[in-house]
Short mmCIF file of C-alpha atoms in Angstrom, two decimals:
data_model
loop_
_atom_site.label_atom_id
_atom_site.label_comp_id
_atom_site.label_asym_id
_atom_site.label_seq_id
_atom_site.Cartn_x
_atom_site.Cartn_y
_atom_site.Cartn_z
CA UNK A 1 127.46 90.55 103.64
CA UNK A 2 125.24 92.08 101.34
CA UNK A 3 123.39 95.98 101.93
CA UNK A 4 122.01 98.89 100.64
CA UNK A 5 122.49 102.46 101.12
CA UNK A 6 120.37 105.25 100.09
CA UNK A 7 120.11 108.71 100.75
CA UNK A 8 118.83 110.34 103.52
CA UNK A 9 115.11 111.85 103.34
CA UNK A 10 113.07 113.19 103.49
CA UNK A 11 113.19 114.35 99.92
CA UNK A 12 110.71 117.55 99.10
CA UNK A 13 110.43 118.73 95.64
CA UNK A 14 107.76 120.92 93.67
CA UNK A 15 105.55 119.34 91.15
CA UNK A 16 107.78 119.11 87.73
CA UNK A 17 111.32 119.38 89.58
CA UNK A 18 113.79 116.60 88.24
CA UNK A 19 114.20 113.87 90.86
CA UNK A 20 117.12 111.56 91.82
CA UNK A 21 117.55 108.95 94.84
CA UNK A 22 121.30 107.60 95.10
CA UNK A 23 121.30 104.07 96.14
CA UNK A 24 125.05 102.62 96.38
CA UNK A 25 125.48 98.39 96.97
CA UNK A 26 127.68 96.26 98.31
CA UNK A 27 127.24 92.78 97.07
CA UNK A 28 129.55 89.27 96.06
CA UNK A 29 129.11 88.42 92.56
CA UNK A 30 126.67 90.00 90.32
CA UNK A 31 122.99 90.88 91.85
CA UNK A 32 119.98 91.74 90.51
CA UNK A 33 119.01 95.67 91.68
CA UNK A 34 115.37 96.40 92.12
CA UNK A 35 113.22 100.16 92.85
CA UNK A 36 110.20 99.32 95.17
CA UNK A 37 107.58 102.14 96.24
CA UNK A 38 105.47 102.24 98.98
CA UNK A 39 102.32 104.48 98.94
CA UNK A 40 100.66 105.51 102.33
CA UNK A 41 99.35 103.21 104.13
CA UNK A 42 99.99 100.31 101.43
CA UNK A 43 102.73 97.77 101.10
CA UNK A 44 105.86 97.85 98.47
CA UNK A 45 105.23 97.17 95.23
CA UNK A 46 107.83 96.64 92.39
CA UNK A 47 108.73 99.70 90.70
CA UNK A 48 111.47 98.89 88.49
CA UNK A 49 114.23 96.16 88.02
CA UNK A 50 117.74 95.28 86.14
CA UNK A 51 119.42 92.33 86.61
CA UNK A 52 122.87 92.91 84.85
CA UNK A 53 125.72 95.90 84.28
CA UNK A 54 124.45 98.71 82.02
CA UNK A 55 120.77 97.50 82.26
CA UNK A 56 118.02 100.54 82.75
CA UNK A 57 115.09 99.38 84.22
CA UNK A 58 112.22 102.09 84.04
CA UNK A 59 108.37 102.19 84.87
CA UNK A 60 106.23 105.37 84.74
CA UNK A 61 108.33 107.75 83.68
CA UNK A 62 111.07 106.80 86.42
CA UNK A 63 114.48 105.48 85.43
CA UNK A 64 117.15 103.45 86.83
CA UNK A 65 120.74 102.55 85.43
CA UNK A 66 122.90 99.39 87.06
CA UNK A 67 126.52 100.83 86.98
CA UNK A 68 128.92 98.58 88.33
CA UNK A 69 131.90 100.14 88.20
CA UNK A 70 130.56 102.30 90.33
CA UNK A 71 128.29 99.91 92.74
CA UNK A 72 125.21 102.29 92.28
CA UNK A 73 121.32 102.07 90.68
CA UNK A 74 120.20 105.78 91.15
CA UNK A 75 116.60 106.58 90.63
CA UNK A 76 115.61 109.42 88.81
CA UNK A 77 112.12 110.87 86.91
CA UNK A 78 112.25 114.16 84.88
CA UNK A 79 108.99 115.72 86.12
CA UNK A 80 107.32 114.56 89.44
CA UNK A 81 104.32 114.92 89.90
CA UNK A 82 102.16 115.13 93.68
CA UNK A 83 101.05 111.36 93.10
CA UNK A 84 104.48 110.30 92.98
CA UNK A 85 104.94 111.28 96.92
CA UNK A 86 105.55 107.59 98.78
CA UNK A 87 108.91 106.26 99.97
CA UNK A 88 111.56 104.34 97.81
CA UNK A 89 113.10 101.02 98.52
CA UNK A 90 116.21 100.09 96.79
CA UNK A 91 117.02 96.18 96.76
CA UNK A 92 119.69 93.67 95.68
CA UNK A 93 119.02 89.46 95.25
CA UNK A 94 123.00 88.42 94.54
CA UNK A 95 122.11 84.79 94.11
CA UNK A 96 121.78 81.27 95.33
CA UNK A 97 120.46 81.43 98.56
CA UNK A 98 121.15 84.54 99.26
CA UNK A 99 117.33 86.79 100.28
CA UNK A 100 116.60 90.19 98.82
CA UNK A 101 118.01 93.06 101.02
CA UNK A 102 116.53 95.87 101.21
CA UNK A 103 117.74 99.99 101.67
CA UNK A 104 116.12 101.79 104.28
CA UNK A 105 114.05 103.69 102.29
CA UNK A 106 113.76 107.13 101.00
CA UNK A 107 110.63 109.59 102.00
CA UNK A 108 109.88 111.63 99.11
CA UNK A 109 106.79 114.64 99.05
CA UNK A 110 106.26 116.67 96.09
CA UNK A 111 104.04 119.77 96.65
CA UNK A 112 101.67 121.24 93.70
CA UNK B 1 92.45 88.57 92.45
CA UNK B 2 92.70 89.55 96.19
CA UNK B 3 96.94 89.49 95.93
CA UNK B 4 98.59 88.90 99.19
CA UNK B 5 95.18 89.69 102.22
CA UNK B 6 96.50 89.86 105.84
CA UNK B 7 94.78 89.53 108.99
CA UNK B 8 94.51 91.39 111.26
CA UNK B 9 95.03 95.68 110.13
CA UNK B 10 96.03 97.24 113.39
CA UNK B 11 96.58 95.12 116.79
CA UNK B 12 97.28 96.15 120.23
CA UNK B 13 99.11 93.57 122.66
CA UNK B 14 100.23 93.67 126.05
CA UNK B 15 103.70 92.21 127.09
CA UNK B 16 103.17 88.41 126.90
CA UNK B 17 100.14 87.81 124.94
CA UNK B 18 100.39 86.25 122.02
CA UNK B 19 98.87 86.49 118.78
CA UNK B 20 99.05 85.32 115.11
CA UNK B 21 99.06 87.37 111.93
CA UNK B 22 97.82 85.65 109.50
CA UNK B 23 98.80 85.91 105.54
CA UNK B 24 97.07 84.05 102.29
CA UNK B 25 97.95 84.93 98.35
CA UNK B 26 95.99 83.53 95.66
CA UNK B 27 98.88 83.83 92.74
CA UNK B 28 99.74 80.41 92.95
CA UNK B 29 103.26 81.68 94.48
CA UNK B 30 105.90 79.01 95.53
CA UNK B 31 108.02 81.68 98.01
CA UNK B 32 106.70 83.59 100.70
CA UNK B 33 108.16 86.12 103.48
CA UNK B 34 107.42 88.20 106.38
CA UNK B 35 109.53 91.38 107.72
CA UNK B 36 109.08 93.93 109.71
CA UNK B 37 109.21 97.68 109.15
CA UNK B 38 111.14 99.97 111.71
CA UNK B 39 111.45 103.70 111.21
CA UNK B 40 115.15 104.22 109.74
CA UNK B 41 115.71 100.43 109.53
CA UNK B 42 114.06 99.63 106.48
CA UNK B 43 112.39 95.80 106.18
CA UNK B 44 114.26 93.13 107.90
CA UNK B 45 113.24 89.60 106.69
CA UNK B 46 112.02 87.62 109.56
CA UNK B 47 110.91 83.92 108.28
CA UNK B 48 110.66 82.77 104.94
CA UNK B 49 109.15 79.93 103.03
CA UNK B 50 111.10 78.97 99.51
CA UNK B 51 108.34 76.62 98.56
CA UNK B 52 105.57 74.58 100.41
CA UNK B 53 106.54 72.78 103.46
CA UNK B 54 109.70 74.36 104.04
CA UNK B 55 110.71 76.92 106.80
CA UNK B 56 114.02 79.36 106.95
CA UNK B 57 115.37 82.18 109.16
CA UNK B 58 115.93 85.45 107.73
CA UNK B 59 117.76 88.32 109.45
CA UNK B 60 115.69 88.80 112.84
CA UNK B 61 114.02 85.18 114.13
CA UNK B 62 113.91 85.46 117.22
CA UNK B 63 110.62 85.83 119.23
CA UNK B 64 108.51 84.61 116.09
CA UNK B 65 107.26 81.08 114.99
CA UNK B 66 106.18 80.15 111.41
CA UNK B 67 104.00 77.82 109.90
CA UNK B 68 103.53 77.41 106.34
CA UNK B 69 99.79 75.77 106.19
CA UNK B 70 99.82 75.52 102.47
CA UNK B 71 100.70 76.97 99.34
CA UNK B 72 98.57 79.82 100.19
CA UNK B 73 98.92 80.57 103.84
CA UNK B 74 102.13 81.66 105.88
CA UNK B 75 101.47 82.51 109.43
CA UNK B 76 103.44 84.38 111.92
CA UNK B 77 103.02 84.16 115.35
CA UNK B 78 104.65 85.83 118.76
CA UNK B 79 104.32 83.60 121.22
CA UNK B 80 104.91 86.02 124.06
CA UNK B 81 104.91 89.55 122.85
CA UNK B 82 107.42 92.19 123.95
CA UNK B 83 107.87 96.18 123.39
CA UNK B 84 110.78 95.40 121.00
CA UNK B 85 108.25 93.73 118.65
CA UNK B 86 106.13 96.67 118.16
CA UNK B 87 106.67 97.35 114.10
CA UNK B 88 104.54 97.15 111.01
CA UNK B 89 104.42 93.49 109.74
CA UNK B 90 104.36 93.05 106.10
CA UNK B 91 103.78 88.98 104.36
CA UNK B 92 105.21 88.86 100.57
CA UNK B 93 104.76 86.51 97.74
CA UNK B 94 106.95 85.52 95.35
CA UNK B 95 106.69 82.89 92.05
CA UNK B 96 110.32 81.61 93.32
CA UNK B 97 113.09 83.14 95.34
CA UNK B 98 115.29 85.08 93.90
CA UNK B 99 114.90 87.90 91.26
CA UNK B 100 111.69 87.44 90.75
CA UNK B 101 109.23 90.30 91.94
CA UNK B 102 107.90 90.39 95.43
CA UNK B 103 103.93 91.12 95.82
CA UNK B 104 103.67 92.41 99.48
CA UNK B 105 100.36 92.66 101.30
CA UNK B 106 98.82 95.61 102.82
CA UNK B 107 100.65 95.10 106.16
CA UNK B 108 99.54 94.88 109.76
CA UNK B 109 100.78 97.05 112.67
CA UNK B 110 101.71 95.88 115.52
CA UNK B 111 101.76 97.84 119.36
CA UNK B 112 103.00 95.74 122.08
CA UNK B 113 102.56 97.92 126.02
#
């Protein structure tokens, strides 16, 4: 079947440090790869998105790149900033009936 | 534009009550979801609705009932609650399955003693 795997947080970084979450798939045929965010006590909300190979999706400064030879959609943002502390949700749809699946999320905490 | 509203915030069961959660979203969406949020697990899709008047198992059914009321409304309800089902629920909205972006609601979180 289907998952997601994403690094291990919690990730802390000072304000203006360079971020990157890994987030490796396994999928059948060729999925859609999506970046949610949750903020504290809120629900996900779409961050980014890119539906085929050598697609970058980006949103507010933060990037993501589908690679398939290499079955990954790392996030990354050149500067953080203390706002951008929330966790990050990677996700795949692969098709048809398939549902989204989602990583496990990654904790991140930037301090000023 | 409310988005997706649930009802209620925070709830406290004891084993064997039961209780619904309620969910509405005023996009006009066809698809709607719930899952649950464990520490380390990530969301796991519990029901889902692909359009009006349909009904599907996700990943973890069991111990949860459905009903989609209309296009709006998607309910979730544990008909006799256990410890295992202690979790933050979350209800999503979607314009279709598939690819298309999910709009989650603010969640509700659940303690079952």
């Amino acid at each position: 079947g289907n998952s997601v795997t994403q690094m291990e947080g919690p990730v802390t970084l000072s304000e203006e440090a360079f971020l990157t979450i890994n987030c490796t798939y396994t999928a059948t045929g060729y999925p859609s790869l999506f970046w949610y965010v949750q903020y504290p006590g809120e629900g996900l909300q779409l961050l980014l998105k890119a539906t085929k190979a050598d697609d970058k999706g980006s949103n507010k400064g933060f990037e993501a790149t589908y690679r398939k030879e290499t079955t990954s959609f790392h996030l990354e943002k050149g500067s953080v900033q203390v706002s951008d502390s929330a966790v990050y949700f990677c996700a795949l749809y692969s098709g048809g009936y398939q549902k989204v699946t989602f990583g496990t999320g990654t904790k991140l905490q930037v301090i000023p | 534009n409310a988005g997706v509203t649930q009802t209620p915030k925070f709830q406290v069961l004891k084993t064997g009550q039961s209780m619904t959660l309620q969910c509405a979203q005023d996009m006009n969406h066809n698809s709607m979801y719930w899952y649950r949020q464990d520490p380390g697990m990530g969301l796991r899709l519990i029901y889902y609705s692909a359009s009006e008047g349909t009904t599907d198992k996700g990943e973890v059914p069991n111990g949860y009932n459905v009903s989609r009321l209309n296009k709006r409304e998607f309910s979730l309800r544990l008909e006799s609650a256990a410890p295992s089902q202690t979790s933050v629920y979350f209800c999503a909205s979607s314009e279709r399955s598939g690819a298309y972006e999910q709009y989650f609601g603010p969640g509700t979180r659940l303690t079952v003693t």
